[in-house]
Short mmCIF file of C-alpha atoms in Angstrom, two decimals:
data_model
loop_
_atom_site.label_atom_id
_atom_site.label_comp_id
_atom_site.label_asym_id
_atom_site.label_seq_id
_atom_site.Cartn_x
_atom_site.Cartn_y
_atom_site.Cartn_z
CA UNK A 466 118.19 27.32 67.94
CA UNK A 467 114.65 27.98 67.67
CA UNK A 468 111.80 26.62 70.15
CA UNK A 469 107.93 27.02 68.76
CA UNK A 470 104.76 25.82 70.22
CA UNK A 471 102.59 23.65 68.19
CA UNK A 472 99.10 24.71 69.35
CA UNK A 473 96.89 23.04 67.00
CA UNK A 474 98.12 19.99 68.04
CA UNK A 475 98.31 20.64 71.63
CA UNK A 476 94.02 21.31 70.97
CA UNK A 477 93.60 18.59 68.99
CA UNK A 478 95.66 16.36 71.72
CA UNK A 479 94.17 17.89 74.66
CA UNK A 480 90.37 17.73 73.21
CA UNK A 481 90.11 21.89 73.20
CA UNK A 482 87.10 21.52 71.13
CA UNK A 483 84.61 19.62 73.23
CA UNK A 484 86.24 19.78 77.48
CA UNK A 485 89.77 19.20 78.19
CA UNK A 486 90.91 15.88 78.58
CA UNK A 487 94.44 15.90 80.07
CA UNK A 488 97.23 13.32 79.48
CA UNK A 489 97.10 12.49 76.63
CA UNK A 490 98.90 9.30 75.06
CA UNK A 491 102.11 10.61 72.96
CA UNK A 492 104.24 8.36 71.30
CA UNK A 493 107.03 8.82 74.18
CA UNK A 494 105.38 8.95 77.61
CA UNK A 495 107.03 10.24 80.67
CA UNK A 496 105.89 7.70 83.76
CA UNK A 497 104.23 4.80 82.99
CA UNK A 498 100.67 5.52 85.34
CA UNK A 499 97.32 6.12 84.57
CA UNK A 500 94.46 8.41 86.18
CA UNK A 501 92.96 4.60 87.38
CA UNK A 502 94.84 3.51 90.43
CA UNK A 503 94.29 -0.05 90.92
CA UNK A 504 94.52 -1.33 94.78
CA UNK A 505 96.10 -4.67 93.69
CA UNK A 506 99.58 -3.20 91.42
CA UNK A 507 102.31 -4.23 91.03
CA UNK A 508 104.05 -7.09 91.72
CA UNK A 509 107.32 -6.72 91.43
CA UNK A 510 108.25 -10.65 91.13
CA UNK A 511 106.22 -10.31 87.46
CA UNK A 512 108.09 -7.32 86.82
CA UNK A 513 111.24 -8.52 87.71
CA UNK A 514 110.73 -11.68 85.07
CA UNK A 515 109.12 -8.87 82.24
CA UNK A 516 112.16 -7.05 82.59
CA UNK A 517 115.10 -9.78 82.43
CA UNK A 518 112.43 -11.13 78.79
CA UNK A 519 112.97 -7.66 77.61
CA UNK A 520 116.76 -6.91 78.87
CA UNK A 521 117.40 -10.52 76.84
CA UNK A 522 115.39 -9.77 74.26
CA UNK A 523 113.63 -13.30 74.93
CA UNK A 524 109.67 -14.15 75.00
CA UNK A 525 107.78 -17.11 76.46
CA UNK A 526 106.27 -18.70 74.12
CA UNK A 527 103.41 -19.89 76.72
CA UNK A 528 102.96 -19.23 80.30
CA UNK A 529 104.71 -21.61 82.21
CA UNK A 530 101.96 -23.81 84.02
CA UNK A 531 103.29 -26.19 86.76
CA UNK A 532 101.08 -29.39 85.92
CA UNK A 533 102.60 -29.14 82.63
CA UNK A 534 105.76 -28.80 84.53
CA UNK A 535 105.98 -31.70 86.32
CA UNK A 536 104.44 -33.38 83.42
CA UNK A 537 107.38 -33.28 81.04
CA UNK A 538 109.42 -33.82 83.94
CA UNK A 539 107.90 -37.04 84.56
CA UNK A 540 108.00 -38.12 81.43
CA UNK A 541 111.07 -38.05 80.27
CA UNK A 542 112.24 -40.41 83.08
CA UNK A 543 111.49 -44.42 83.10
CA UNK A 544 109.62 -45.64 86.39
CA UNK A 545 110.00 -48.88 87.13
CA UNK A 546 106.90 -49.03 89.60
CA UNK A 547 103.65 -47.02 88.86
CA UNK A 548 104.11 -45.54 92.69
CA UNK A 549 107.82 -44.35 91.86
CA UNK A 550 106.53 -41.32 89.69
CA UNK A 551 104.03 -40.24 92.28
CA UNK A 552 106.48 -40.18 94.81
CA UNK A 553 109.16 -38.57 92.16
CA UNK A 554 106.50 -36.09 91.37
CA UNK A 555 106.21 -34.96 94.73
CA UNK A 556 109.80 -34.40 94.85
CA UNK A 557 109.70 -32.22 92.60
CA UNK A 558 107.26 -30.04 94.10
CA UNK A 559 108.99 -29.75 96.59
CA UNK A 560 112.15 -28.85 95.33
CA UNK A 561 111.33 -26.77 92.39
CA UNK A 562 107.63 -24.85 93.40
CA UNK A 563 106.25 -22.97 96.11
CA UNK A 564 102.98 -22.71 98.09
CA UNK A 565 101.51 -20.46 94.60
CA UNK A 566 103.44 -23.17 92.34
CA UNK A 567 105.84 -20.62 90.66
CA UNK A 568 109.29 -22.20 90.39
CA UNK A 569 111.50 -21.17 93.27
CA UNK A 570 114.20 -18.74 92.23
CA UNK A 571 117.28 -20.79 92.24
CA UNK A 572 119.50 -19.88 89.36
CA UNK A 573 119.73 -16.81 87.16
CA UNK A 574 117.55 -18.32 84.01
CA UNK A 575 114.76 -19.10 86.22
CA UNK A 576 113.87 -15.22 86.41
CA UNK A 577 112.79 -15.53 82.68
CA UNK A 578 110.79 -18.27 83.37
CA UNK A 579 108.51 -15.86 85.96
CA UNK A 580 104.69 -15.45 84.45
CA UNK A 581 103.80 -11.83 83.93
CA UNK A 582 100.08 -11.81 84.02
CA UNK A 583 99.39 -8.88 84.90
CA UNK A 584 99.27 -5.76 82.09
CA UNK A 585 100.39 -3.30 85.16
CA UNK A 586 103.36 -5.25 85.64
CA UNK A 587 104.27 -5.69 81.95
CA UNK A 588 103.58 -1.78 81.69
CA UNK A 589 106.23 -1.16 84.49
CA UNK A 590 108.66 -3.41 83.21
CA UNK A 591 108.76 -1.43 80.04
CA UNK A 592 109.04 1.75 81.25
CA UNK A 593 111.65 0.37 83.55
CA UNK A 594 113.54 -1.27 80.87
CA UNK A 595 113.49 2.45 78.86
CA UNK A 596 114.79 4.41 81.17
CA UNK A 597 117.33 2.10 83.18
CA UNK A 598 118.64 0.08 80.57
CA UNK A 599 118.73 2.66 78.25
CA UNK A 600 119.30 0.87 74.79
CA UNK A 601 122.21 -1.38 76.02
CA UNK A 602 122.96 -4.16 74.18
CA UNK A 603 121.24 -7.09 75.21
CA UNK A 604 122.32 -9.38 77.76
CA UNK A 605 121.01 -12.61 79.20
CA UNK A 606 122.11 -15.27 81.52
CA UNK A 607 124.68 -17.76 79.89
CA UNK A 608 122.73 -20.91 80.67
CA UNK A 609 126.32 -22.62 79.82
CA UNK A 610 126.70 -21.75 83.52
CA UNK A 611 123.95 -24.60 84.81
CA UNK A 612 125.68 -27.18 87.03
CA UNK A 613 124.92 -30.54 84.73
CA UNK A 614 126.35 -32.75 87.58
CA UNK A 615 122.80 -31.58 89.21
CA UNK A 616 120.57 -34.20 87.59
CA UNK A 617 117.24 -32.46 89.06
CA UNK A 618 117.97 -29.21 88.38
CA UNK A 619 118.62 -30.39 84.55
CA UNK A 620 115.74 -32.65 84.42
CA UNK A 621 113.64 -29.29 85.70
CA UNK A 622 115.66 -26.76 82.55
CA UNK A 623 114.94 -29.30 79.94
CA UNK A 624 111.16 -29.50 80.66
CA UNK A 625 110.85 -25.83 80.79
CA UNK A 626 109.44 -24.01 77.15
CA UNK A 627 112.16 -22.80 75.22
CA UNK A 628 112.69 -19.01 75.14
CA UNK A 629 112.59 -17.54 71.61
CA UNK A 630 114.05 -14.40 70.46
CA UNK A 631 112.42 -11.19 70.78
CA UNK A 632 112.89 -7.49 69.64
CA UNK A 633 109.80 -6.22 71.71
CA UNK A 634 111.83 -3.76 73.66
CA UNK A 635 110.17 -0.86 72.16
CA UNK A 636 111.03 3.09 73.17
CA UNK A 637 107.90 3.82 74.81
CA UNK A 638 109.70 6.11 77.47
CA UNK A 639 111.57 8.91 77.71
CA UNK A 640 114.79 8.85 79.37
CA UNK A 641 114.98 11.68 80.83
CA UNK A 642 118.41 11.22 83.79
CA UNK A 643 120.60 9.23 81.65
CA UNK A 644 122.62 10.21 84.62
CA UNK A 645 120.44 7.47 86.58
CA UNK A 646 120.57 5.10 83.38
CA UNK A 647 124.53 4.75 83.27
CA UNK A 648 124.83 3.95 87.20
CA UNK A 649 122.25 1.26 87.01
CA UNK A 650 123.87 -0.22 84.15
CA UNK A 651 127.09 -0.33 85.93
CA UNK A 652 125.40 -1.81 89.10
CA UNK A 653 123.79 -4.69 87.42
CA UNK A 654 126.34 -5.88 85.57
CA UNK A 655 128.44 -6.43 88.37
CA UNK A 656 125.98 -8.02 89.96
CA UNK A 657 125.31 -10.54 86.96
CA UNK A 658 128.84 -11.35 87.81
CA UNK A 659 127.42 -12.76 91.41
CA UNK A 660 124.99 -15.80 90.21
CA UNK A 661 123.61 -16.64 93.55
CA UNK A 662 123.42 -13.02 94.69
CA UNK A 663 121.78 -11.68 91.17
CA UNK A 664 119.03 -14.49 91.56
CA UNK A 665 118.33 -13.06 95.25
CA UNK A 666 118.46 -9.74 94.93
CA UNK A 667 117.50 -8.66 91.31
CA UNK A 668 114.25 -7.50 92.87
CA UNK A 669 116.13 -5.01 95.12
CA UNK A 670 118.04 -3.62 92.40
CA UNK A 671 115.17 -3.23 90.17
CA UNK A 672 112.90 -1.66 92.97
CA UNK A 673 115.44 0.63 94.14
CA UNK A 674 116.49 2.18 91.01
CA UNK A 675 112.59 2.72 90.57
CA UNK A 676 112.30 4.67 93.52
CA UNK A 677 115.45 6.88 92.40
CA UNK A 678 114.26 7.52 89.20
CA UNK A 679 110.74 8.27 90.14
CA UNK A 680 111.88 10.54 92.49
CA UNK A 681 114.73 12.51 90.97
CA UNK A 682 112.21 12.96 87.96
CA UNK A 683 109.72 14.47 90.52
CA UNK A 684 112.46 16.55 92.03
CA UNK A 685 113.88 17.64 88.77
CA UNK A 686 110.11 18.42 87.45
CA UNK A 687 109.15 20.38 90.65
CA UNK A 688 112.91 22.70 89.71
CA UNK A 689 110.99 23.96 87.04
CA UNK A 690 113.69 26.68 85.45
CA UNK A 691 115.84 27.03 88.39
CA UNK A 692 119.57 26.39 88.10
CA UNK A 693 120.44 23.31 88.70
CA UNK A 694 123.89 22.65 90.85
CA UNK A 695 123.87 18.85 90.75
CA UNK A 696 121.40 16.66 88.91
CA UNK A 697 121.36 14.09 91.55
CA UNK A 698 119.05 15.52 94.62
CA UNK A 699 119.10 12.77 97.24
CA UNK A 700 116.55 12.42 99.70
CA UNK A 701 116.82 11.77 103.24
CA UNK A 702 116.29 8.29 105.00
CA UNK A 703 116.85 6.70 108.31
CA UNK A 704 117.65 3.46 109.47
CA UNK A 705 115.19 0.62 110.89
CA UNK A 706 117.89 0.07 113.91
CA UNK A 707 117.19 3.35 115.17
CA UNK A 708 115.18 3.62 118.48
CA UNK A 709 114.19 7.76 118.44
CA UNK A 710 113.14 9.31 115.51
CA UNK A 711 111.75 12.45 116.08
CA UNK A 712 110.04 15.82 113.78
CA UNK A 713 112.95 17.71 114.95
CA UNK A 714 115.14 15.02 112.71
CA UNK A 715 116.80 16.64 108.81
CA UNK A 716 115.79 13.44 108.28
CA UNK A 717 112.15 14.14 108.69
CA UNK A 718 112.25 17.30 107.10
CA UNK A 719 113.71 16.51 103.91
CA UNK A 720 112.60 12.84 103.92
CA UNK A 721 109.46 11.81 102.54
CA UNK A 722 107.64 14.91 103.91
CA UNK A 723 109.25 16.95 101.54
CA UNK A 724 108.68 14.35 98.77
CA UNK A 725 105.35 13.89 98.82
CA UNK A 726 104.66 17.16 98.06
CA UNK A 727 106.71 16.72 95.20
CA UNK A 728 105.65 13.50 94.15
CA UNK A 729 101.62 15.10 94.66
CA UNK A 730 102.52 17.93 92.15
CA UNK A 731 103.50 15.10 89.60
CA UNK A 732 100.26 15.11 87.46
CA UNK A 733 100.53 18.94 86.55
CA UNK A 734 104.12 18.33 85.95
CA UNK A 735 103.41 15.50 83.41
CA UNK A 736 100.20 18.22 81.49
CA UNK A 737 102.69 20.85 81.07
CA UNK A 738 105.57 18.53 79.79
CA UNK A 739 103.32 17.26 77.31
CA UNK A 740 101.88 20.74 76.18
CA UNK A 741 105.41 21.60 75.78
CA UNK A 742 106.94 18.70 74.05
CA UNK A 743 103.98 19.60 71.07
CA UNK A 744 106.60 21.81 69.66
CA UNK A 745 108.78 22.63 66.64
CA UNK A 746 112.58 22.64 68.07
CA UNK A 747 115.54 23.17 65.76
CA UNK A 748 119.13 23.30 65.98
CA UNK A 749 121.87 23.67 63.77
CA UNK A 750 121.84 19.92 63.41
CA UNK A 751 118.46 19.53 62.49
CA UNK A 752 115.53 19.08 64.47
CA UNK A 753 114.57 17.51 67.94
CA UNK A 754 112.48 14.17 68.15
CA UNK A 755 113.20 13.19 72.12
CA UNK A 756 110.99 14.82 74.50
CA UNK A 757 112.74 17.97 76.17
CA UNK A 758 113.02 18.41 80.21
CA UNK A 759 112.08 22.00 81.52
CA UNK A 760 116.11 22.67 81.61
CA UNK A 761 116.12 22.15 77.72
CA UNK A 762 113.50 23.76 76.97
CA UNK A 763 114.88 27.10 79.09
CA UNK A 764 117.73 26.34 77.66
CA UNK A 765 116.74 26.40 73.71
CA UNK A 766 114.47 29.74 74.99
CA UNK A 767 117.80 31.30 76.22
CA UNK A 768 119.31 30.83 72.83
CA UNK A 769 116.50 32.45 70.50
CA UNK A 770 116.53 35.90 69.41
CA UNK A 771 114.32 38.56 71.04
CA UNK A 772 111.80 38.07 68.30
CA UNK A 773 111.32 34.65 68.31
CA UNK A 774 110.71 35.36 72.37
CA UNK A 775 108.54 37.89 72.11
CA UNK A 776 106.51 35.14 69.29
CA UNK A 777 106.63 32.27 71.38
CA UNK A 778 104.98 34.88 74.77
CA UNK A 779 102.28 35.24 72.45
CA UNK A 780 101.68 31.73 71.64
CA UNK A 781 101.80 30.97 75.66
CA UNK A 782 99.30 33.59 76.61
CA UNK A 783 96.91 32.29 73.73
CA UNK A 784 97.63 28.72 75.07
CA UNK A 785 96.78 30.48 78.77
CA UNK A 786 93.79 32.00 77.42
CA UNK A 787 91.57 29.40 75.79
CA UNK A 788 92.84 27.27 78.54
CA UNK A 789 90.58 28.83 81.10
CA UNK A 790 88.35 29.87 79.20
CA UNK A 791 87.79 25.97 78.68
CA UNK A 792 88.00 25.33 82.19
CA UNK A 793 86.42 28.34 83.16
CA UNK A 794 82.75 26.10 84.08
CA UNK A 795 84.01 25.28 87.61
CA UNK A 796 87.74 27.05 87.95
CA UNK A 797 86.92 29.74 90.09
CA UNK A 798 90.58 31.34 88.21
CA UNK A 799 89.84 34.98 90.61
CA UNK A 800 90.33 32.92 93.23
CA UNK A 801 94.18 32.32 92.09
CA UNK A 802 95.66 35.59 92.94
CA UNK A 803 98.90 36.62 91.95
CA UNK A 804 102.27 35.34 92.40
CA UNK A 805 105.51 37.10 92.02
CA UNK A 806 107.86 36.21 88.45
CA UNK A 807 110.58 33.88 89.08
CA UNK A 808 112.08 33.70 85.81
CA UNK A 809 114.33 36.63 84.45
CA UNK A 810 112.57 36.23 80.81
CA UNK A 811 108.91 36.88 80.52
CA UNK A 812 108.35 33.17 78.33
CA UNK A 813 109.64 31.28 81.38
CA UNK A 814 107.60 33.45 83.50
CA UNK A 815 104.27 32.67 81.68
CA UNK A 816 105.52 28.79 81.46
CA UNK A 817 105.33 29.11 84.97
CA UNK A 818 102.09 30.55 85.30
CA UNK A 819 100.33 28.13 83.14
CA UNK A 820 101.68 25.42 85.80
CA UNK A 821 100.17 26.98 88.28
CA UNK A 822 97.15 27.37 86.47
CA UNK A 823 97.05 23.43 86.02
CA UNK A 824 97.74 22.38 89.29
CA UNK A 825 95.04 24.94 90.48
CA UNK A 826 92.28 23.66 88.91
CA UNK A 827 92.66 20.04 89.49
CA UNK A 828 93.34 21.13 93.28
CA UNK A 829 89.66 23.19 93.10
CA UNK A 830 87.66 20.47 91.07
CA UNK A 831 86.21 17.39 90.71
CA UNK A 832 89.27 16.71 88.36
CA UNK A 833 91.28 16.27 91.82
CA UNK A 834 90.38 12.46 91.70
CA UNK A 835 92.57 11.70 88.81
CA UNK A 836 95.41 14.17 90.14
CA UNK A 837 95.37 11.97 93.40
CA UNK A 838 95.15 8.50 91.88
CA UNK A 839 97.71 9.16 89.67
CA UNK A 840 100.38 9.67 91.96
CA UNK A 841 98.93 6.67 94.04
CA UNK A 842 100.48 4.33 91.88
CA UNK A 843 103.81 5.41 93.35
CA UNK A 844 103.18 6.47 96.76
CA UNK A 845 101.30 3.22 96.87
CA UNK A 846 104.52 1.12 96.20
CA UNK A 847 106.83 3.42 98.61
CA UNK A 848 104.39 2.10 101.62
CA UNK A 849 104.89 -1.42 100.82
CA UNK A 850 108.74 -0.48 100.41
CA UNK A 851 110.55 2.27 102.30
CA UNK A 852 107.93 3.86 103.89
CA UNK A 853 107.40 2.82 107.63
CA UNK A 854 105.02 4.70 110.25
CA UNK A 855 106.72 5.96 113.46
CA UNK A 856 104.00 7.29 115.73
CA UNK A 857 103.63 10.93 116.19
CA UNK A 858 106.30 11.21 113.37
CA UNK A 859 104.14 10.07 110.92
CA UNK A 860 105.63 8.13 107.66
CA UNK A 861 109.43 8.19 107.41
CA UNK A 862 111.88 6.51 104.71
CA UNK A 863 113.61 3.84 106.40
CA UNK A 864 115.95 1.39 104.92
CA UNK A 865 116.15 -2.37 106.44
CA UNK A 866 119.50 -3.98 107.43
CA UNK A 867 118.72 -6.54 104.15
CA UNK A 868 118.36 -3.30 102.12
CA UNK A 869 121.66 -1.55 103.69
CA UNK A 870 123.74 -4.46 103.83
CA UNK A 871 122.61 -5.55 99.68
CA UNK A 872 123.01 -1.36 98.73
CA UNK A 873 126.49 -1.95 100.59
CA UNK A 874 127.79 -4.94 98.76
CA UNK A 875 127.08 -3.32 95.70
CA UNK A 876 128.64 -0.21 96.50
CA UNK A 877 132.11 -2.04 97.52
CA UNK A 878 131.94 -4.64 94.23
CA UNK A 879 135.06 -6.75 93.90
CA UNK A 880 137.47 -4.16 96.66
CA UNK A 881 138.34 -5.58 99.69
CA UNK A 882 137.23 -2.28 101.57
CA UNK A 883 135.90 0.98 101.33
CA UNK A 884 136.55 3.94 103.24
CA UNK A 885 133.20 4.78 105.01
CA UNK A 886 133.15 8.06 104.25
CA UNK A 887 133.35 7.01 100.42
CA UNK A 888 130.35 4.90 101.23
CA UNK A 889 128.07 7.25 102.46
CA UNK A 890 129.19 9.04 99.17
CA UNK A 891 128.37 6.29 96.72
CA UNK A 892 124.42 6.06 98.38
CA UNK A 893 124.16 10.36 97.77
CA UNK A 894 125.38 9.19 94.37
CA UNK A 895 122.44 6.96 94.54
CA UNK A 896 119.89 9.16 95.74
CA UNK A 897 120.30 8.20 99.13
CA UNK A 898 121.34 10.54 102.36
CA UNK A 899 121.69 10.34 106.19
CA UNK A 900 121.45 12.61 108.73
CA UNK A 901 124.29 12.80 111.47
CA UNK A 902 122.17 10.32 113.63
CA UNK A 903 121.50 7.87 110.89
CA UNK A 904 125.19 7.55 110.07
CA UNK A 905 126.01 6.83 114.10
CA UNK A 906 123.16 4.51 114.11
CA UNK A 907 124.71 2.34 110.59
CA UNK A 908 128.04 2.50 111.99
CA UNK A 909 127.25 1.36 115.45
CA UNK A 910 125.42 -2.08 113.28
CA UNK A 911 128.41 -2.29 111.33
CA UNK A 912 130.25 -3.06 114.15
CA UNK A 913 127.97 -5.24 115.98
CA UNK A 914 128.75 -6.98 112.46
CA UNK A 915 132.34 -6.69 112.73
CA UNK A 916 132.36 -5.18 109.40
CA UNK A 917 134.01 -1.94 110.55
CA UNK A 918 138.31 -1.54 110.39
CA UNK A 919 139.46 1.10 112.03
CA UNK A 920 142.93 2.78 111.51
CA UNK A 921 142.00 6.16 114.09
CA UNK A 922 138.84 7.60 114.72
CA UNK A 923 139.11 9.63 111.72
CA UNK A 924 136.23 9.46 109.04
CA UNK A 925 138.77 9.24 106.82
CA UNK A 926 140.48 6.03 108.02
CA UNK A 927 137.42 4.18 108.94
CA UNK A 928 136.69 1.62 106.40
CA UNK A 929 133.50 -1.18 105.78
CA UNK A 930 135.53 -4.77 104.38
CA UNK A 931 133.73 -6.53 101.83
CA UNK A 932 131.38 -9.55 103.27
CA UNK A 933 130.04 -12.51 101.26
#
């Protein structure tokens, strides 16, 4: 195993000769967000449609526009009055588009038909479509399934532009939790197996998993080399029927107070990645094309000979060097201090202390604009999503009954029942943990549903029954 820096290209990627322009585009990115943040992103209805196009492998060939619509609707019926087709027109309307005129989501295939306008959105969808669906086969919605005894609905199908194959699923993103990859996959196809429920709630799915990623990539960044005991970190939330919430809370500590931290170091993370990933790595197989987390690239470090250690130190504190010395205009680097070595080799040691010396300078520049707006495009999302305000508390993560009772469902599948304790389980699984309180407060609405059997009041014999 050997694990070499490729520092003329990191300077020629990085623009070493003129200032240093970070982020650089490589051919496999790691999130899919610029140093722009744009008020108005992401809509996740034009995701959700991207990302069924690219999980099919399907394109529209035009964006679906509802005069058209109604148009080919209407004429592919006989009216025996001129009045009948305004009045049939309006019908449809009614039945088929909303107040915006998108079609309503009423079946599966309609999610295909959802205009994705914005570049944002198509951006997401691709980076979602990387790193959840992982190069599965594709799969699309068996239109066989459409209900032909439903004249209007058929009428609507038929006058809709017909979907043509597409390979534009390209590997743009790194996957780097597989981990994350293979439960989504398992989630969503049982959920294809639920037509009314996958047309409802493909937007949960989709917007959960995006959270989990994110975040498990931010927690799993912000590890840097430490040893890693499970690869799955959840994070704390609480629950909307909750009346006191309180600083004193786990929940608050280790919610999204701890996150955003995280999720604010996220830039420097994403520098240093990319400085790292310009790199000649070789194995006995031959050598490494996918971009390599921290953990791999410790990992390849640990396996080198003291030589090759002692070369690749060098190559680091050159790297370190011209570094600030391009950066040295408005760093004030004295300012740093010192900080003690974490690492037990001296390459994983100076790894670390070119971090720091990234995050530093964006945190003491002008050049903290782009740091901040780049995590915005997340943070952003999380306050339309799970993020709630609670007074003096400040922002907590807070899941909605909709959100527990759809996360629930999918957790029990086709059982009957699940032993509660197994439950909570399946959410850690999922990135997703409660605090003692929490857990009283989502079994106390599980009752009030009547969704609760108990057998003693044992954790273990407590179990949630499966609910349409």
């Amino acid at each position: 195993m050997s694990y070499h820096l490729n520092l003329e290209e990191i300077r020629k990627e990085f623009k070493f000769e003129t200032s240093i322009k970070h982020n650089p585009r490589t051919q496999q990115e790691f999130l899919p967000y610029t140093t722009k943040f744009k008020e108005t992103q992401y809509n996740f209805r034009e995701v959700v449609g991207e990302f069924m196009r690219l999980v099919g492998q399907k394109k529209l060939p035009e964006a679906v526009d509802a005069e058209r619509l109604l148009s080919n609707v209407l004429d592919s019926i006989s009216f025996g009055q001129p009045n009948q087709r305004a009045e049939f027109k309006q019908m449809i309307k009614t039945l088929f588009l909303d107040n915006n005129e998108q079609l309503y989501l009423f079946h599966p295939q309609t999610l295909y038909y959802i205009n994705t306008i914005d570049n944002e959105n198509k951006k997401l969808a691709l980076f979602l479509y990387n790193v959840l669906w992982n190069q599965q086969r594709a799969w699309s919605v068996d239109s066989t399934g459409q209900d032909e005894s439903d004249l209007m609905s058929t009428l609507l199908f038929k006058s809709l532009p017909e979907l043509i194959g597409s390979s534009e699923g390209r590997k743009s993103y790194a996957v780097m939790i597989p981990e994350i990859s293979n439960l989504f996959f398992l989630d969503f196809k049982w959920l294809t197996t639920k037509s009314e429920l996958f047309t409802q709630q493909i937007e949960k799915i989709i917007s959960y998993y995006y959270f989990f990623y994110v975040t498990q990539f931010a927690i799993l960044s912000e590890n840097l080399f430490n040893s890693i005991e499970q690869k799955i970190r959840p994070i704390y939330f609480t629950f909307e029927e909750e009346e006191r919430l309180s600083k004193t809370r786990v929940s608050y500590e280790y919610g999204w107070k701890n996150i955003e931290k995280t999720i604010g170091r996220i830039f420097s993370h994403i520098n240093l990645l990319k400085m790292l990933n310009f790199a000649t790595v070789r194995q006995e197989e031959g050598s490494l094309n996918a971009p390599l987390s921290y953990q791999e690239i410790a990992s390849c470090i640990r396996e080198m000979p003291a030589e090759e250690q002692s070369t690749l130190e060098q190559q680091i504190d050159q790297l370190i060097e011209e570094y600030k010395q391009k950066l040295s205009g408005d760093s004030k680097w004295m300012l740093m201090g010192t900080f003690p070595e974490r690492y037990d080799l001296p390459a994983l040691n100076k790894i670390d202390q070119l971090f720091r010396l990234i995050d530093y300078q964006f945190n003491q520049t002008s050049r903290s604009k782009p740091y901040n707006e780049y995590r915005l495009w997340f943070v952003h999302f999380c306050q339309k999503t799970f993020l709630k305000s609670r007074g003096r508390s400040g922002k907590m993560l807070i899941l909605d009954t909709d959100y527990l009772l759809f996360l629930t469902k999918m957790v029990i599948k086709d059982e009957n029942k699940i032993r509660l304790r197994t439950l909570f389980e399946e959410f850690e699984a999922r990135g997703m943990i409660f605090d003692r309180d929490t857990q009283t407060a989502i079994v106390d609405y599980f009752e009030k549903l009547n969704l609760l059997e108990k057998k003693s009041d044992s954790g273990d014999a407590i179990y949630v029954k499966a609910f349409l």
